[in-house]
Structure formats: C-alpha cells, structure tokens
Amino acid sequence: MEPTNLNNFQRSSTMRRSLRVSRNNSIWRNNNNVFNRSSRIDEDHEEALKWAALEKLPTFDRLRKGLLFGEQGVGANEVDIHDLCNQQSKDLIDRLVKVADEDNEKFLWKLRERIDRVGLELPTIEVRYEHLNIVADAYVGSKALPTFANFMTNFLEGLSETASLPPEVLVRSAYTLPSPDLTCGISLGPPGSGKTTLLLALAGKLDSSLKMRSLVTGKVMYNRHEMNEFVPQRTTAYISQHDLHVGEMTVRETLEFSARCQEVGSRYEMLAELLRREKEANIKPNPDIDIFMKAAATEGQETNIIIDYVLKLLGLEIRADAMVGDEMIRGVSGGQKKCVTTGEMIVGPCKELSWMKSLLDWIQAPETYNLFDDIILLSDRQIVYQGPREDVLAFFESMGFKCPDRKGVADFLQEVTSKKDQQQYWMRRDEPYRFITSIEFAEAYRAFHVGRKLWDELAASYDKSKSHPVALTTQKYGIGKKQLLKACIEREFLLMKRNSFVYIFKFTQLLIMALITITLFFQTDMPRDTMDDGEKYVGALFFGVVTIMFNGGFEIALTVFKLPIFYKQRDLFFYPSWAYAIPSWILKIPITFVEVGLWVFLTYYVIGFDPNPARYRKKKAMQNKDQVTFSNFLFP
C-alpha cells in the first residue's frame, strides 16, 4: 500500500477503536446512570412508604417519631425522638446549618415556609413606650462616696427634699420587635444620651426604688398590655455588657443550665397543630426540618438540639467542652465569653433581646450596620430619629447635613448631633451654619414623613384580644419548684466535684490540725478535780470549735465570689433565692459530718475526754440501772 493510503488506514483504524472505546464508555456511563437512577427511585419509594406509615400513626405517636437520614443524607430510618443520641443531633444540625454565616438564614426560611404553608400564626410582640420620663437621684463630689456618714446624711436630706438630675425624657413613640419579618433595630447615640435607660425600661429592669418613689412616669406596653399584666423579664431580655458566668462550668453546661431553668420546650402545642394541618392538607415536610422541630418540642430532647444549634450559630461548637473560665481559671476568650452571655438568653423563650455595649465594636463595619432594619438615634435624652435605616440619611439631608462618601453611617449618626463634630457635615454652603440642638431635630422628625407615619400608627387602635396567647409570658419561672431544685442541686454537685481540691485540702488541713491538737492536749486521763482541770477541758473544747469553724471559711470565699452570678440569674428569673441556697446547704451537711467525725475520732480519746471507749457502754448500763432503781422506789 502507498504510504498515504497506509496513513489513512491507520487513522481510520484509530478512529474506529476510539469510537468503540467511547461507545463502550458511554454505555457504561449510561448503565451507571440507569443503576443510580434505579437506586434513587427505590430509596425514594422506600422513604415514601416509611412516611406513609408515619402518617397513619396517632398524633401523639407522630410527635415522637420521624425519618432520620444517615451522615451522607441517605438511608432514611424511622427513629424515636426520645432515643436521639448526641451524635445524631449533631449530625442533623451539621446538615441543616453546615456554615452558620451562609446556611442559617436558609434554615430559618425553611422553618418559616413550613409554618406559613399551613397558615399557622406565630406569636409577635409590639412594644410601645409613651411619654417615658425617668428621674434619677445623684450625688456629686465627696457626698457620692459610700461611707456611713454620707449614707446617714443623704438619707436625712432625702426625707426633706430630693436632689435630682435633669430627667431623661423619651418622646412618645412606638417600636415593634419582632414583627412578622423579624425586624431588628439598633439604638445609637453618644454616651449619656439615654440608650441604656431606654433598653432597661423596655426590658422591665429599672431599679424598683425608682418606681416606688414615683420617679418613672409614662407607659411601656407589650401588645397594649401593661407591664404588670405579664412577666416582662421572661418575655424580653436585656443582655448586660458584663459577662458573669461560673468559671468551673463548660460552655455547654452553662447553656444547658440556662435552658433547663427557662424551659425551652414550650412549642409542643404549636407542633401538634402544625402536624394536624399538614395531615389534613396532605403535605409532606422536609424530614430534617421535621426531626428538628419535634426534638425541639419534646421534653428531654429540647435542650440537646437547641444547644447544638446555638453553639453552631454562635461559633462555639469547637469550644463547647471548654471551661468558661474566670480570673483564676483559664477559659474561653473574651469574644467567646460574650457569645456565651448571648447564648444564655437565646436558648430561652424570650422573644425580644436587647444588647448594649457588646454591639459597639461590631457596628463599626458598614456591612454589620446594614444588617439592621430600624434605627433609634438618641441625643440628650431625646429621640432624634426612629424608623427605617434607608431613610435616616434623607432625614439629616433635609436638615442640611450630609454623610461623606467614605464615612461610616454609624459614626456619622453619633457625631451629627454633637456640638463638637456637627459643623463638618454642614452641606448648605450658601447659608451660615448654626448648631442644631437635639430638641430641634426631634421636632423636625415629627414633621418628616417617617415621623408622621409613626404618629399615625400610634393613633390607630389595637385590639388586645388579637395578641397571641403565648406571646407574653405570665409565669414567673419556666419550670416547677421540684425541677428548679433538681437543676440547682445537680449544678451545685457538679461544682463541688470541680472544686474537689478545695475539699481535699480542707480534710488535709483538718487532719494536720487534729494531730497538732492531740500533741498539745495529750493525756490519757483528763483530771477533773481543780479549776485548772476545767480550764484544760474548756481550752480543748474551744480549740476544737474554732478549728471546725475556720475550716469552713473556704466556703465563704466561694459563695461571695459567685454572688454576682446569683444576682444576675435571679433577676432573670432563672430560679428563686431558696432554690439557690437549699442545694448548697443540703450537699454541705454530709461534708460537715465527715469533718466533725474526723476531728472527734482523732482527738476525743487522745485528749482524754474519755480515754476508755468501753466506758460508754458501762456508763449507759449504770444509767439504766439507776433508772430501774428509781422506778422501784417510786412504785414498790
């Protein structure tokens, strides 16, 4: 053959071979697709059969069972919610919220879509405050020092007249949290503008002495209900800037205790109604979402699933088993501790949360500022602006002030009302600048379209009967007295185990002191004849009492150190005072008996109070004999 024809033949042969190979590969690929498609069809069919079997169960049983997928999202198995282990719970959260910053919003929308699909109404809260006026007494200079003389002087002066600061006046307004679209607002203003006072008033955490002395006027209403008609401390929460936690507890244990005290499992009735409506409408929910909602509403499992979710949401998952720490114990970082403070309230039933100083560092970034929906700007105890974030710059431009392009909006809002920084934002070059006071801003805001709309909303009537039954919490504590006592006992026992070194040290110290004492008062037979003998008796007894008393002095330091944490949790209605005090008293009684028994066992016979242990039985027999003789004398 000619070379050209030979080359053509080789090329054609190569093409035929490659064609055959590609056909074979495509055939195998098609066969694989067929097999995969067939397996998926079988799995979907099997899942449908299992779901149909669940739908036939009574409502109570359907609330306890669900379809749980494997680690890769395949192989659905019917599980009992009560048997859901920690690893299964964690795997479920990982599938729902793999990356908290990216997937959490999608997860929340899935929850919302499932509820909206059956027309179930969620509880919402409208918070209104009208003509709120707060006056605080203050002493300046040396009179403010906490001395006994100042206390008596100020008390006597207070009986005749009250020295007060200018009142913090909050103009009539309304604020809604959370609305059906999950409104999130931020309060801005320079120091001393009244931000903290406003948030404390909304959360019902103002000092009770202010109300008793009629220093608080105006109204704060939730769904048009007065603050005395429900328990505001359990409906809303003010998250303090101070991170007060028990340093010996881990992050997970801290959140678990908070969840147990606040009762996170109050969603059972809502879930039962949701399942009933879905069954009537023949709606099949997402299995993972279904498992999550059932676990969050089932007693015994609600804390595990909610805590795993909160740990994932706050980025504390990798530090869940680390000690929180304090000044003496190394624990989590400051930022993580702030997240623990927030997580304590997120795991509870509170429907409105208020932060203060913890957000100041976060809002510096424009991206973080843009996450908020509404703005409340305060200055000199006046609300300068309240409304949508998109309209705040337009309001100040109408007043003649413009935010520079490279300036952060949050910084601009805090400086535009300041007398020192206001002039640099003046945009009307053809008009002379003059300082605009906070009162002028507040009056102009009422004429602005946002202010007019707000006043119209205030004028509209509100039907209190339309308030959701579970929107406002009326019970002071989340769980019963027995459950509260049990939770506090378990926490106290855990802290005793974590502080076991203290008790070992106490026993060792008591042992050493007992050995020293028996060498000091050593005598096998304590004489009882003279006054000097009595002094020895009294000295030995007094030394024993003092030793036992001072040996318990360690408990005073531990108790005082935990008092700020107790005050915080008591004011948040985690538990009453007796539930905190009784467990410590009960669990310390056995330790006290052991300490006293150790001291008596080592010193009683060596000191010579009674050198012969057998004499106790003889003395008891003689007493019984004397009683019999006396009885015979009386009744011969």
XYZ file of C-alpha atoms in Angstrom:
636
model
C 0.000 0.000 0.000
C 1.100 3.532 -0.575
C 2.258 5.473 2.445
C -0.599 7.903 2.096
C -3.185 5.150 1.970
C -1.431 3.408 4.841
C -1.643 6.525 6.949
C -5.313 6.918 6.083
C -5.922 3.302 7.032
C -4.146 3.747 10.362
C -6.113 6.913 11.091
C -9.383 5.223 10.234
C -8.490 2.223 12.401
C -7.590 4.514 15.284
C -10.825 6.396 14.883
C -12.802 3.141 14.854
C -11.031 1.946 18.010
C -11.578 5.255 19.764
C -15.176 5.234 18.642
C -15.648 1.765 20.046
C -13.993 2.787 23.322
C -16.076 5.935 23.602
C -19.205 3.951 22.836
C -18.293 1.429 25.479
C -17.581 4.224 27.991
C -20.832 5.939 27.168
C -22.672 2.654 27.513
C -21.169 2.090 30.947
C -21.909 5.645 31.914
C -25.493 5.242 30.786
C -25.720 1.941 32.606
C -24.362 3.602 35.748
C -26.916 6.388 35.422
C -29.605 3.787 34.985
C -28.434 1.927 38.068
C -28.100 5.141 40.079
C -31.483 6.329 38.935
C -32.965 2.979 39.792
C -31.410 3.024 43.265
C -32.634 6.551 43.893
C -36.122 5.568 42.801
C -36.016 2.637 45.194
C -34.808 4.853 48.031
C -37.486 7.464 47.333
C -40.090 4.737 47.174
C -38.901 3.250 50.435
C -38.876 6.698 52.074
C -42.405 7.353 50.799
C -43.595 4.063 52.295
C -41.990 4.870 55.648
C -43.509 8.347 55.634
C -46.918 6.929 54.777
C -46.595 4.569 57.735
C -45.807 7.541 59.986
C -48.831 9.450 58.725
C -51.119 6.609 59.817
C -49.969 6.879 63.426
C -51.976 8.850 66.011
C -50.903 12.456 66.616
C -49.148 11.647 69.892
C -47.034 8.931 68.238
C -46.301 11.094 65.204
C -44.903 13.759 67.539
C -42.381 11.220 68.834
C -41.236 9.640 65.579
C -39.530 10.852 62.418
C -37.304 9.859 59.498
C -33.623 10.398 60.152
C -31.086 10.224 57.345
C -27.522 8.953 57.618
C -24.365 11.050 57.577
C -24.403 11.481 53.785
C -28.106 12.263 53.670
C -29.085 8.771 52.503
C -30.795 5.812 54.092
C -33.769 7.231 55.982
C -34.602 5.278 59.138
C -37.535 5.658 61.470
C -36.363 6.861 64.888
C -37.946 7.716 68.214
C -37.171 11.293 69.210
C -36.541 10.207 72.802
C -33.797 7.851 71.584
C -31.987 10.538 69.585
C -28.354 10.461 70.729
C -25.987 13.414 70.901
C -24.081 12.392 67.782
C -27.280 12.091 65.735
C -28.365 15.505 66.964
C -25.023 17.000 65.990
C -25.112 15.380 62.529
C -28.610 16.755 61.995
C -27.505 20.296 62.858
C -24.491 19.932 60.548
C -26.781 19.043 57.654
C -29.194 21.889 58.355
C -26.602 24.571 59.148
C -23.286 23.492 57.701
C -21.826 27.012 57.676
C -23.594 29.309 60.139
C -22.949 32.539 58.207
C -24.267 31.081 54.943
C -26.852 28.448 55.842
C -28.583 29.801 58.953
C -30.815 32.208 57.027
C -31.798 29.417 54.631
C -32.601 27.179 57.584
C -34.803 29.836 59.203
C -36.641 30.413 55.946
C -37.328 26.667 55.694
C -38.845 26.747 59.167
C -40.888 29.790 58.229
C -42.101 28.286 54.950
C -43.283 25.134 56.676
C -45.326 27.148 59.175
C -46.688 29.581 56.580
C -47.679 26.755 54.247
C -50.439 25.660 56.645
C -51.373 29.192 57.734
C -50.191 28.828 61.318
C -49.843 32.130 63.176
C -46.649 32.841 65.093
C -46.622 34.994 68.253
C -45.458 38.568 67.636
C -44.783 41.454 70.007
C -45.384 45.170 69.640
C -43.565 47.316 72.195
C -44.865 50.842 72.774
C -43.468 53.455 75.092
C -45.280 56.749 75.523
C -44.073 59.871 77.360
C -41.480 57.860 79.240
C -39.841 60.101 81.839
C -37.180 58.804 84.225
C -35.610 60.872 87.022
C -32.589 59.587 88.942
C -31.123 60.947 92.174
C -27.378 61.580 92.044
C -24.795 62.916 94.456
C -21.562 64.507 93.301
C -18.171 65.074 94.866
C -17.368 63.637 98.263
C -21.063 63.063 99.024
C -21.069 60.237 96.481
C -18.517 58.210 98.484
C -20.099 55.114 100.095
C -19.289 55.983 103.700
C -21.505 55.586 106.744
C -21.541 59.344 107.388
C -22.561 60.092 103.796
C -25.258 57.437 103.933
C -26.845 58.923 107.055
C -26.534 62.497 105.758
C -28.003 61.678 102.355
C -30.793 59.670 103.972
C -31.808 62.528 106.215
C -31.637 65.009 103.337
C -33.746 62.697 101.224
C -36.543 62.831 103.770
C -36.891 66.566 103.271
C -36.008 67.086 99.619
C -34.677 65.138 96.673
C -31.658 66.284 94.691
C -32.221 65.134 91.136
C -30.508 65.295 87.810
C -32.387 66.636 84.790
C -34.882 63.966 83.716
C -34.243 61.616 80.840
C -37.195 62.333 78.551
C -38.029 59.807 75.856
C -40.552 61.199 73.375
C -43.761 59.412 72.584
C -43.082 56.675 70.080
C -43.542 53.018 69.262
C -41.235 50.194 68.392
C -42.060 46.650 67.266
C -39.863 43.603 67.922
C -40.080 41.145 66.355
C -42.549 41.827 63.577
C -43.505 39.051 61.127
C -40.467 39.972 59.008
C -38.128 39.693 62.034
C -37.376 43.370 62.475
C -34.000 44.064 64.042
C -33.267 47.554 65.322
C -30.220 49.304 66.688
C -30.068 52.136 69.196
C -27.328 54.704 68.575
C -26.227 57.818 70.370
C -23.340 59.411 72.257
C -22.626 58.498 75.907
C -25.251 59.857 78.283
C -27.957 60.082 75.630
C -30.226 57.562 77.371
C -29.626 54.344 75.403
C -29.115 52.132 78.433
C -32.035 53.713 80.273
C -34.334 53.093 77.318
C -33.340 49.438 76.956
C -33.627 48.810 80.696
C -37.079 50.392 80.727
C -38.220 48.247 77.804
C -36.885 45.105 79.479
C -38.536 45.937 82.817
C -35.185 46.016 84.610
C -35.251 49.525 86.039
C -34.413 49.850 89.715
C -37.520 49.103 91.755
C -36.764 52.061 94.057
C -37.382 54.426 91.123
C -40.902 53.085 90.689
C -41.605 53.109 94.428
C -40.650 56.773 94.631
C -42.667 57.672 91.514
C -39.553 58.678 89.592
C -40.735 56.805 86.481
C -43.707 58.151 84.545
C -45.170 57.200 81.211
C -46.112 53.825 79.800
C -44.310 50.828 78.364
C -46.741 48.348 76.802
C -46.356 44.988 75.107
C -49.244 44.294 72.728
C -51.069 47.051 74.617
C -50.663 45.123 77.891
C -49.251 46.950 80.884
C -46.017 45.682 82.413
C -47.855 44.399 85.485
C -50.102 42.151 83.367
C -47.288 39.731 82.462
C -43.682 38.931 83.385
C -41.508 41.208 81.233
C -38.251 39.657 82.478
C -39.203 36.379 80.789
C -40.701 37.942 77.689
C -37.791 40.231 76.919
C -34.156 40.107 77.986
C -31.527 42.782 78.419
C -28.115 41.220 77.780
C -25.658 43.010 80.001
C -22.202 44.110 78.942
C -20.743 42.230 81.922
C -20.008 38.561 81.223
C -20.855 36.854 84.523
C -20.528 33.067 84.420
C -19.443 30.214 86.656
C -15.857 29.658 85.597
C -15.801 25.962 86.587
C -18.574 25.057 84.111
C -18.082 24.367 80.424
C -19.785 26.326 77.670
C -22.256 23.520 77.012
C -23.056 23.069 80.713
C -23.684 26.809 81.083
C -26.171 26.810 78.218
C -27.791 23.574 79.394
C -28.444 25.001 82.863
C -29.919 28.157 81.344
C -32.134 26.101 79.035
C -33.368 23.876 81.865
C -34.318 26.826 84.051
C -36.056 28.757 81.265
C -37.939 25.772 79.751
C -37.268 25.759 76.024
C -39.816 23.019 75.336
C -42.996 25.140 75.205
C -43.568 24.508 71.482
C -45.435 21.214 71.847
C -48.942 22.558 71.245
C -47.853 24.544 68.188
C -46.164 21.483 66.674
C -49.227 19.307 67.306
C -51.413 21.841 65.481
C -48.849 22.031 62.662
C -48.842 18.244 62.158
C -52.638 18.136 62.211
C -52.931 20.774 59.493
C -50.232 19.129 57.369
C -52.051 15.799 57.555
C -55.326 17.397 56.500
C -53.616 19.171 53.574
C -51.605 16.039 52.642
C -48.310 17.979 52.926
C -45.027 16.148 53.377
C -42.430 18.284 55.228
C -38.665 18.156 54.935
C -37.588 15.160 57.098
C -34.637 17.010 58.668
C -36.782 20.046 59.488
C -39.433 17.712 60.900
C -36.924 15.938 63.158
C -35.502 19.260 64.370
C -38.891 20.735 65.274
C -40.015 17.550 67.015
C -36.793 17.307 69.015
C -37.074 20.999 69.959
C -40.561 20.392 71.343
C -40.011 17.024 73.057
C -39.273 17.027 76.760
C -35.804 15.702 77.464
C -34.506 16.361 73.939
C -35.253 20.050 73.526
C -32.138 21.191 75.371
C -29.788 18.989 73.343
C -30.982 20.016 69.898
C -31.404 23.714 70.750
C -27.999 23.909 72.426
C -26.292 22.206 69.481
C -27.945 24.731 67.188
C -26.983 27.735 69.349
C -23.393 26.503 69.637
C -23.237 26.208 65.854
C -24.858 29.603 65.359
C -22.509 31.452 67.727
C -19.350 29.696 66.575
C -18.845 27.977 69.932
C -19.040 24.425 68.636
C -15.291 23.793 68.875
C -15.215 25.259 72.404
C -18.353 23.553 73.704
C -16.464 21.386 76.208
C -14.009 24.101 77.306
C -14.292 25.816 80.668
C -15.819 29.278 80.572
C -13.115 30.456 82.948
C -12.682 33.492 85.162
C -9.883 35.497 86.768
C -8.388 32.344 88.308
C -9.285 29.684 85.725
C -8.156 29.814 82.126
C -11.116 29.509 79.795
C -12.552 30.821 76.557
C -11.583 34.166 75.065
C -13.382 37.434 75.753
C -15.287 37.379 72.482
C -16.370 33.788 73.017
C -17.456 34.625 76.560
C -19.618 37.411 75.138
C -21.202 34.817 72.835
C -21.889 32.614 75.872
C -23.669 35.551 77.520
C -25.838 35.934 74.428
C -26.418 32.189 74.145
C -27.767 32.055 77.702
C -30.783 34.077 76.588
C -31.148 32.713 73.050
C -31.811 29.207 74.384
C -34.718 30.557 76.434
C -38.246 31.608 75.463
C -37.549 35.357 75.299
C -38.999 36.881 72.146
C -37.185 40.211 72.314
C -33.500 40.685 73.079
C -31.625 43.903 73.873
C -27.861 44.347 73.737
C -25.880 47.373 74.774
C -22.135 47.793 74.807
C -21.472 44.422 73.198
C -22.584 45.805 69.833
C -20.450 48.929 69.845
C -17.442 47.138 68.411
C -19.499 45.298 65.807
C -21.304 48.220 64.213
C -18.095 49.896 63.069
C -18.202 47.859 59.866
C -20.709 49.166 57.297
C -21.670 45.592 56.432
C -22.763 44.971 60.024
C -24.678 48.240 60.213
C -26.581 47.318 57.035
C -27.900 44.156 58.708
C -30.267 46.203 60.889
C -33.742 47.201 59.731
C -34.606 50.129 62.010
C -32.623 52.868 63.716
C -33.272 54.640 67.029
C -30.991 57.649 67.385
C -30.891 59.321 70.809
C -29.162 62.500 71.894
C -29.534 64.476 75.124
C -32.361 62.159 76.248
C -34.348 62.929 73.097
C -35.220 60.546 70.268
C -33.865 62.329 67.228
C -34.886 59.703 64.692
C -36.689 56.392 64.753
C -37.564 54.470 61.663
C -36.186 52.557 58.666
C -32.434 52.560 58.172
C -32.800 53.560 54.494
C -34.455 56.908 55.361
C -32.138 58.160 58.106
C -29.660 59.882 55.764
C -32.507 61.535 53.878
C -33.795 62.996 57.130
C -30.472 64.605 58.012
C -30.026 65.875 54.434
C -33.351 67.657 54.827
C -31.833 69.308 57.895
C -28.722 70.348 55.946
C -26.242 67.626 56.973
C -24.726 65.069 54.622
C -22.689 61.964 55.368
C -19.405 61.874 53.371
C -18.922 59.008 50.954
C -16.094 57.375 52.878
C -17.657 57.947 56.293
C -19.369 55.136 58.160
C -23.060 55.844 58.661
C -22.999 54.667 62.293
C -20.169 57.098 63.109
C -21.933 59.898 61.244
C -25.147 59.406 63.209
C -23.336 59.586 66.538
C -21.392 62.720 65.582
C -24.004 64.759 63.728
C -25.824 65.651 66.957
C -22.606 66.543 68.783
C -21.780 70.219 69.192
C -18.104 69.498 68.609
C -18.458 67.463 65.378
C -21.678 68.711 63.786
C -20.271 71.569 61.705
C -18.081 69.378 59.475
C -21.193 67.757 57.980
C -22.945 71.031 57.066
C -23.792 70.885 53.332
C -25.576 74.221 52.700
C -22.618 76.400 51.839
C -24.832 79.325 50.847
C -26.293 79.511 54.350
C -24.413 80.279 57.563
C -24.023 77.321 59.902
C -25.617 77.271 63.331
C -25.754 74.464 65.846
C -28.937 72.376 65.616
C -29.964 71.071 69.039
C -31.448 67.678 69.741
C -34.816 69.244 70.513
C -34.881 70.857 67.057
C -34.009 67.520 65.441
C -36.818 65.829 67.398
C -39.360 68.447 66.315
C -38.255 68.204 62.683
C -38.539 64.415 62.862
C -42.228 64.698 63.726
C -42.773 66.639 60.507
C -40.691 64.178 58.459
C -42.697 61.539 56.582
C -41.297 58.738 58.747
C -42.339 60.545 61.921
C -45.813 61.296 60.559
C -46.284 57.636 59.665
C -45.235 56.628 63.160
C -47.708 59.024 64.762
C -50.463 57.621 62.532
C -49.607 54.110 63.725
C -49.825 55.286 67.311
C -53.240 56.816 66.689
C -54.557 53.554 65.216
C -56.447 51.322 67.609
C -55.075 47.965 68.687
C -57.224 45.034 69.749
C -55.664 43.389 72.801
C -57.672 40.247 72.184
C -55.709 39.629 68.967
C -52.495 39.134 70.929
C -51.212 35.570 70.586
C -51.848 33.547 73.768
C -48.161 32.617 74.162
C -46.706 35.947 73.029
C -46.483 37.255 76.604
C -45.221 35.071 79.438
C -47.335 35.160 82.586
C -45.436 32.580 84.668
C -42.602 33.858 86.814
C -40.438 30.756 86.395
C -40.131 28.413 83.453
C -40.408 25.114 85.315
C -41.873 23.833 88.569
C -40.317 24.022 92.010
C -39.136 20.404 92.009
C -37.442 20.761 88.626
C -35.796 24.020 89.708
C -34.499 22.442 92.901
C -33.239 19.416 90.971
C -31.427 21.568 88.424
C -29.754 23.657 91.145
C -28.766 20.540 93.131
C -27.163 18.962 90.079
C -25.273 22.153 89.297
C -24.054 22.502 92.887
C -22.930 18.866 92.927
C -21.063 19.439 89.659
C -19.311 22.487 91.117
C -18.362 20.509 94.226
C -16.733 17.876 92.021
C -14.915 20.547 90.030
C -13.706 22.112 93.307
C -12.766 18.770 94.859
C -9.231 20.039 95.510
C -10.660 22.561 97.983
C -12.381 19.843 99.990
C -9.322 17.559 99.873
C -7.234 20.466 101.125
C -9.754 21.103 103.924
C -9.617 17.484 105.078
C -5.830 17.518 104.957
C -5.693 20.758 106.927
C -8.140 19.358 109.491
C -6.051 16.205 109.828
C -2.878 18.218 110.457
C -4.627 20.461 112.980
C -6.010 17.390 114.770
C -2.519 15.884 115.044
C -1.171 19.155 116.435
C -4.059 19.356 118.904
C -3.576 15.866 120.310
C 0.103 16.625 120.931
C -0.846 19.867 122.689
C -3.528 18.349 124.957
C -2.167 14.811 125.072
C -3.071 12.933 128.249
C -4.694 9.567 128.673
C -6.725 10.581 131.708
C -8.136 14.107 131.966
C -8.306 15.024 135.695
C -11.485 16.666 136.977
C -10.530 17.830 140.434
C -9.439 21.502 140.224
C -10.234 24.688 138.319
C -7.096 24.190 136.265
C -8.503 20.887 135.058
C -11.684 22.690 133.989
C -9.666 25.248 132.073
C -7.978 22.415 130.168
C -11.390 20.985 129.332
C -12.702 24.348 128.125
C -9.495 25.102 126.182
C -9.616 21.800 124.327
C -13.327 22.217 123.527
C -12.898 25.829 122.426
C -9.941 24.938 120.196
C -11.973 22.198 118.524
C -14.926 24.514 117.862
C -12.682 27.253 116.441
C -10.861 24.776 114.194
C -14.099 23.392 112.739
C -15.488 26.903 112.275
C -12.456 28.271 110.455
C -12.180 25.120 108.381
C -15.486 26.124 106.781
C -14.215 29.609 105.971
C -13.314 28.465 102.459
C -17.000 28.246 101.639
C -17.482 31.933 102.394
C -14.990 32.954 99.713
C -16.591 30.635 97.130
C -20.065 31.920 97.999
C -19.092 35.604 97.809
C -17.312 35.021 94.500
C -20.499 33.558 92.977
C -22.858 36.247 94.288
C -22.797 38.435 91.109
C -23.768 35.377 89.052
C -26.551 34.583 91.505
C -27.911 38.142 91.331
C -27.904 38.074 87.527
C -29.695 34.743 87.227
C -32.147 35.607 89.997
C -33.103 38.875 88.287
C -33.575 36.985 85.003
C -35.949 34.633 86.867
C -33.863 31.542 86.287
C -34.674 30.422 89.836
C -35.772 31.903 93.196
C -33.349 32.532 96.035
C -34.374 29.462 98.011
C -33.618 27.168 95.049
C -30.072 28.511 95.049
C -29.497 28.344 98.819
C -31.062 24.982 99.733
C -28.875 22.760 97.482
C -25.690 24.239 98.894
C -26.987 23.680 102.421
C -28.108 20.083 101.762
C -24.953 18.953 99.965
C -22.610 20.521 102.532
C -24.215 18.746 105.520
C -22.527 15.353 104.807
C -19.185 17.104 104.411
C -19.660 18.825 107.768
C -20.476 15.491 109.455
C -17.352 13.944 107.948
C -15.197 16.843 109.157
C -16.623 16.717 112.690
C -16.409 12.932 112.773
C -12.767 13.034 111.679
C -11.928 15.555 114.382
C -13.769 13.668 117.133
C -12.334 10.296 116.103
C -8.760 11.613 116.274
C -8.959 13.845 119.356
C -11.701 12.619 121.709
C -9.884 9.748 123.346
C -6.323 11.044 122.948
C -7.067 14.349 124.685
C -8.658 12.406 127.496
C -12.309 13.376 127.388
C -12.956 9.666 127.787
C -9.814 7.513 127.411
C -11.686 4.214 127.573
C -14.179 3.624 124.715
C -15.722 0.731 126.650
C -16.749 3.087 129.443
C -19.534 4.450 127.277
C -21.321 1.091 127.415
C -20.690 0.737 131.155
C -21.965 4.255 131.805
C -25.067 3.530 129.730
C -25.716 0.334 131.735
C -25.311 2.185 135.056
C -27.760 4.873 133.919
C -30.307 2.209 133.025
C -29.756 0.527 136.428
C -30.280 3.819 138.260
C -33.490 4.406 136.330
C -34.800 0.960 137.308
C -33.901 1.538 140.990
C -35.622 4.921 140.970
C -38.719 3.390 139.389
C -38.819 0.692 142.065
C -38.520 3.373 144.712
C -41.496 5.275 143.290
C -43.595 2.172 142.583
C -42.602 -0.527 145.118
